[in-house]
Amino acid sequence: MAHLSANAPPSGSIPVTIGFHVRRVEESADLERAQANIPEPTGAAFAAYLGPDRLVPIDGKIKLVSAKVGDPDASAYQQARAIYDYVIANMTYDKSGKGWGRGDAIYACNVKKGNCTDFHSLFIAIARSRGIPARFTIGFPLGAPTEGKIPGYHCWAEFYAGGQWVPVDASEAWKHPQLRQYYFGHLDADRVAFTMGRDLVLKPRQSGAPVNFLIYPYVEVDGKPLPKEQIKNQFEYAAAVGR
């Protein structure tokens, strides 16, 4: 994270460039171990992964949907797999219309379409409603070529089972049905994670409301959030030479 403060120049804009050196690796969970039917954690360390977020409720309609998914008496692993399959079967990756992209689990329930934030918010909401810890991670997808521009973010989820966090990518599984099994417990290396969580309070604390999720720069001017339309972003990547 970087926090920058400056006086506005006469031009009214402040260019900022940030670079990262990253070594990317595939993420894989021990799925055999994750299937151990042991009690799920309920302590304070997991409270943030069991409770609701502003756009990720765990009662009301989510509870009604949850009751229809899988066996509530099955292991956390088996329940999470049923939730994963439910999300893929009932959602459509579709960025048309309004309301998508906010990670609104109720929107996902009602409209049954959206992008990766909507897919994974629904997964997390149902999992938490059943007492399974789940969390949200967002970053950027990186393509196969050695360099290129990044058109936008990508996010995924994790649930806790068998004493470990197990990654899932339901939206990529929807787009690539042949990889549905792979994306339950694995993440390819063609991505980089930036932040985790929802309803974020920054340090130093922002004057505005908690940030829904953080992937693009958050800017305040004179103590007020700057509309995202006024923040111009460009992201790109390149393979490091000689590394």
PDB file of C-alpha atoms in Angstrom, residues 123-231:
ATOM      1  CA  PHE A 123     -20.263 -17.754  -3.128  1.00  0.00           C
ATOM      2  CA  ILE A 124     -18.917 -16.007  -0.014  1.00  0.00           C
ATOM      3  CA  ALA A 125     -22.382 -14.989   1.217  1.00  0.00           C
ATOM      4  CA  ILE A 126     -23.777 -18.522   1.017  1.00  0.00           C
ATOM      5  CA  ALA A 127     -20.662 -20.051   2.572  1.00  0.00           C
ATOM      6  CA  ARG A 128     -20.697 -17.638   5.517  1.00  0.00           C
ATOM      7  CA  SER A 129     -24.427 -18.144   6.017  1.00  0.00           C
ATOM      8  CA  ARG A 130     -23.586 -21.796   6.723  1.00  0.00           C
ATOM      9  CA  GLY A 131     -20.752 -21.037   9.118  1.00  0.00           C
ATOM     10  CA  ILE A 132     -17.955 -21.659   6.601  1.00  0.00           C
ATOM     11  CA  PRO A 133     -15.273 -18.928   6.721  1.00  0.00           C
ATOM     12  CA  ALA A 134     -14.820 -17.315   3.312  1.00  0.00           C
ATOM     13  CA  ARG A 135     -12.858 -14.310   2.052  1.00  0.00           C
ATOM     14  CA  PHE A 136     -12.449 -12.119  -1.026  1.00  0.00           C
ATOM     15  CA  THR A 137      -9.221 -11.341  -2.911  1.00  0.00           C
ATOM     16  CA  ILE A 138      -8.801  -8.982  -5.859  1.00  0.00           C
ATOM     17  CA  GLY A 139      -5.911  -8.331  -8.224  1.00  0.00           C
ATOM     18  CA  PHE A 140      -5.112  -8.323 -11.919  1.00  0.00           C
ATOM     19  CA  PRO A 141      -5.094 -11.012 -14.624  1.00  0.00           C
ATOM     20  CA  LEU A 142      -1.902 -11.337 -16.656  1.00  0.00           C
ATOM     21  CA  GLY A 143      -1.975 -12.920 -20.093  1.00  0.00           C
ATOM     22  CA  ALA A 144       0.368 -15.474 -21.588  1.00  0.00           C
ATOM     23  CA  PRO A 145       2.496 -13.074 -23.700  1.00  0.00           C
ATOM     24  CA  THR A 146       5.600 -11.567 -22.149  1.00  0.00           C
ATOM     25  CA  GLU A 147       4.038  -8.104 -22.049  1.00  0.00           C
ATOM     26  CA  GLY A 148       0.751  -6.320 -22.535  1.00  0.00           C
ATOM     27  CA  LYS A 149      -1.862  -3.961 -21.175  1.00  0.00           C
ATOM     28  CA  ILE A 150      -4.245  -5.082 -18.436  1.00  0.00           C
ATOM     29  CA  PRO A 151      -7.857  -4.135 -19.252  1.00  0.00           C
ATOM     30  CA  GLY A 152      -9.213  -4.533 -15.719  1.00  0.00           C
ATOM     31  CA  TYR A 153      -9.184  -6.369 -12.416  1.00  0.00           C
ATOM     32  CA  HIS A 154      -9.973  -9.969 -11.519  1.00  0.00           C
ATOM     33  CA  CYS A 155     -11.060 -11.423  -8.190  1.00  0.00           C
ATOM     34  CA  TRP A 156     -11.570 -14.800  -6.566  1.00  0.00           C
ATOM     35  CA  ALA A 157     -12.570 -16.339  -3.230  1.00  0.00           C
ATOM     36  CA  GLU A 158     -11.253 -18.726  -0.602  1.00  0.00           C
ATOM     37  CA  PHE A 159     -13.028 -20.864   1.970  1.00  0.00           C
ATOM     38  CA  TYR A 160     -11.570 -22.490   5.080  1.00  0.00           C
ATOM     39  CA  ALA A 161     -11.711 -26.276   5.445  1.00  0.00           C
ATOM     40  CA  GLY A 162      -9.456 -28.904   6.951  1.00  0.00           C
ATOM     41  CA  GLY A 163      -7.296 -26.262   8.607  1.00  0.00           C
ATOM     42  CA  GLN A 164      -6.398 -24.399   5.398  1.00  0.00           C
ATOM     43  CA  TRP A 165      -7.674 -21.793   2.961  1.00  0.00           C
ATOM     44  CA  VAL A 166      -8.900 -23.322  -0.304  1.00  0.00           C
ATOM     45  CA  PRO A 167      -9.050 -21.003  -3.371  1.00  0.00           C
ATOM     46  CA  VAL A 168     -11.896 -21.037  -5.894  1.00  0.00           C
ATOM     47  CA  ASP A 169     -12.470 -19.115  -9.098  1.00  0.00           C
ATOM     48  CA  ALA A 170     -16.102 -19.627 -10.070  1.00  0.00           C
ATOM     49  CA  SER A 171     -16.195 -16.980 -12.810  1.00  0.00           C
ATOM     50  CA  GLU A 172     -13.194 -18.435 -14.662  1.00  0.00           C
ATOM     51  CA  ALA A 173     -14.742 -21.892 -14.266  1.00  0.00           C
ATOM     52  CA  TRP A 174     -17.936 -20.553 -15.859  1.00  0.00           C
ATOM     53  CA  LYS A 175     -15.956 -19.127 -18.793  1.00  0.00           C
ATOM     54  CA  HIS A 176     -13.847 -22.291 -19.141  1.00  0.00           C
ATOM     55  CA  PRO A 177     -16.065 -25.296 -18.295  1.00  0.00           C
ATOM     56  CA  GLN A 178     -13.227 -27.719 -18.991  1.00  0.00           C
ATOM     57  CA  LEU A 179     -11.383 -26.183 -16.015  1.00  0.00           C
ATOM     58  CA  ARG A 180     -14.253 -26.350 -13.511  1.00  0.00           C
ATOM     59  CA  GLN A 181     -12.546 -29.076 -11.496  1.00  0.00           C
ATOM     60  CA  TYR A 182      -9.202 -27.257 -11.582  1.00  0.00           C
ATOM     61  CA  TYR A 183     -10.532 -23.920 -10.303  1.00  0.00           C
ATOM     62  CA  PHE A 184     -11.930 -25.563  -7.182  1.00  0.00           C
ATOM     63  CA  GLY A 185      -8.765 -25.682  -5.103  1.00  0.00           C
ATOM     64  CA  HIS A 186      -6.307 -24.145  -7.570  1.00  0.00           C
ATOM     65  CA  LEU A 187      -5.446 -20.753  -9.049  1.00  0.00           C
ATOM     66  CA  ASP A 188      -3.303 -20.397 -12.152  1.00  0.00           C
ATOM     67  CA  ALA A 189      -0.188 -18.218 -12.091  1.00  0.00           C
ATOM     68  CA  ASP A 190      -1.598 -15.804 -14.693  1.00  0.00           C
ATOM     69  CA  ARG A 191      -2.689 -13.335 -11.999  1.00  0.00           C
ATOM     70  CA  VAL A 192      -1.361 -11.201  -9.175  1.00  0.00           C
ATOM     71  CA  ALA A 193      -3.237 -10.465  -5.933  1.00  0.00           C
ATOM     72  CA  PHE A 194      -3.318  -6.903  -4.618  1.00  0.00           C
ATOM     73  CA  THR A 195      -5.764  -6.642  -1.713  1.00  0.00           C
ATOM     74  CA  MET A 196      -8.106  -8.757   0.382  1.00  0.00           C
ATOM     75  CA  GLY A 197     -11.438  -7.999   2.014  1.00  0.00           C
ATOM     76  CA  ARG A 198     -14.440  -5.690   1.716  1.00  0.00           C
ATOM     77  CA  ASP A 199     -15.619  -2.534   3.510  1.00  0.00           C
ATOM     78  CA  LEU A 200     -12.027  -1.478   4.011  1.00  0.00           C
ATOM     79  CA  VAL A 201     -10.829   1.199   6.415  1.00  0.00           C
ATOM     80  CA  LEU A 202      -7.503   2.561   5.184  1.00  0.00           C
ATOM     81  CA  LYS A 203      -4.462   3.754   7.152  1.00  0.00           C
ATOM     82  CA  PRO A 204      -4.426   6.682   7.562  1.00  0.00           C
ATOM     83  CA  ARG A 205      -8.216   6.509   7.728  1.00  0.00           C
ATOM     84  CA  GLN A 206     -10.139   7.966   4.809  1.00  0.00           C
ATOM     85  CA  SER A 207     -12.772  10.626   5.405  1.00  0.00           C
ATOM     86  CA  GLY A 208     -15.286   8.813   3.233  1.00  0.00           C
ATOM     87  CA  ALA A 209     -17.173   5.599   3.903  1.00  0.00           C
ATOM     88  CA  PRO A 210     -15.401   2.219   4.049  1.00  0.00           C
ATOM     89  CA  VAL A 211     -14.130   1.214   0.609  1.00  0.00           C
ATOM     90  CA  ASN A 212     -16.194  -1.566  -0.991  1.00  0.00           C
ATOM     91  CA  PHE A 213     -13.023  -3.234  -2.308  1.00  0.00           C
ATOM     92  CA  LEU A 214      -9.663  -1.773  -3.234  1.00  0.00           C
ATOM     93  CA  ILE A 215      -7.978  -2.346  -6.556  1.00  0.00           C
ATOM     94  CA  TYR A 216      -7.970   1.036  -8.277  1.00  0.00           C
ATOM     95  CA  PRO A 217      -6.512   4.141  -6.560  1.00  0.00           C
ATOM     96  CA  TYR A 218      -8.727   5.745  -3.940  1.00  0.00           C
ATOM     97  CA  VAL A 219      -8.468   9.552  -3.927  1.00  0.00           C
ATOM     98  CA  GLU A 220      -9.840  12.250  -1.647  1.00  0.00           C
ATOM     99  CA  VAL A 221      -9.727  15.974  -2.374  1.00  0.00           C
ATOM    100  CA  ASP A 222     -10.302  18.319   0.554  1.00  0.00           C
ATOM    101  CA  GLY A 223     -11.620  15.403   2.601  1.00  0.00           C
ATOM    102  CA  LYS A 224     -14.142  14.215   0.020  1.00  0.00           C
ATOM    103  CA  PRO A 225     -13.880  11.106  -2.196  1.00  0.00           C
ATOM    104  CA  LEU A 226     -13.018  11.967  -5.791  1.00  0.00           C
ATOM    105  CA  PRO A 227     -15.456  10.347  -8.257  1.00  0.00           C
ATOM    106  CA  LYS A 228     -13.831   7.344  -9.915  1.00  0.00           C
ATOM    107  CA  GLU A 229     -14.590   8.839 -13.332  1.00  0.00           C
ATOM    108  CA  GLN A 230     -12.026  11.549 -12.573  1.00  0.00           C
ATOM    109  CA  ILE A 231      -9.246   9.061 -11.776  1.00  0.00           C
TER     110      ILE A 231
END
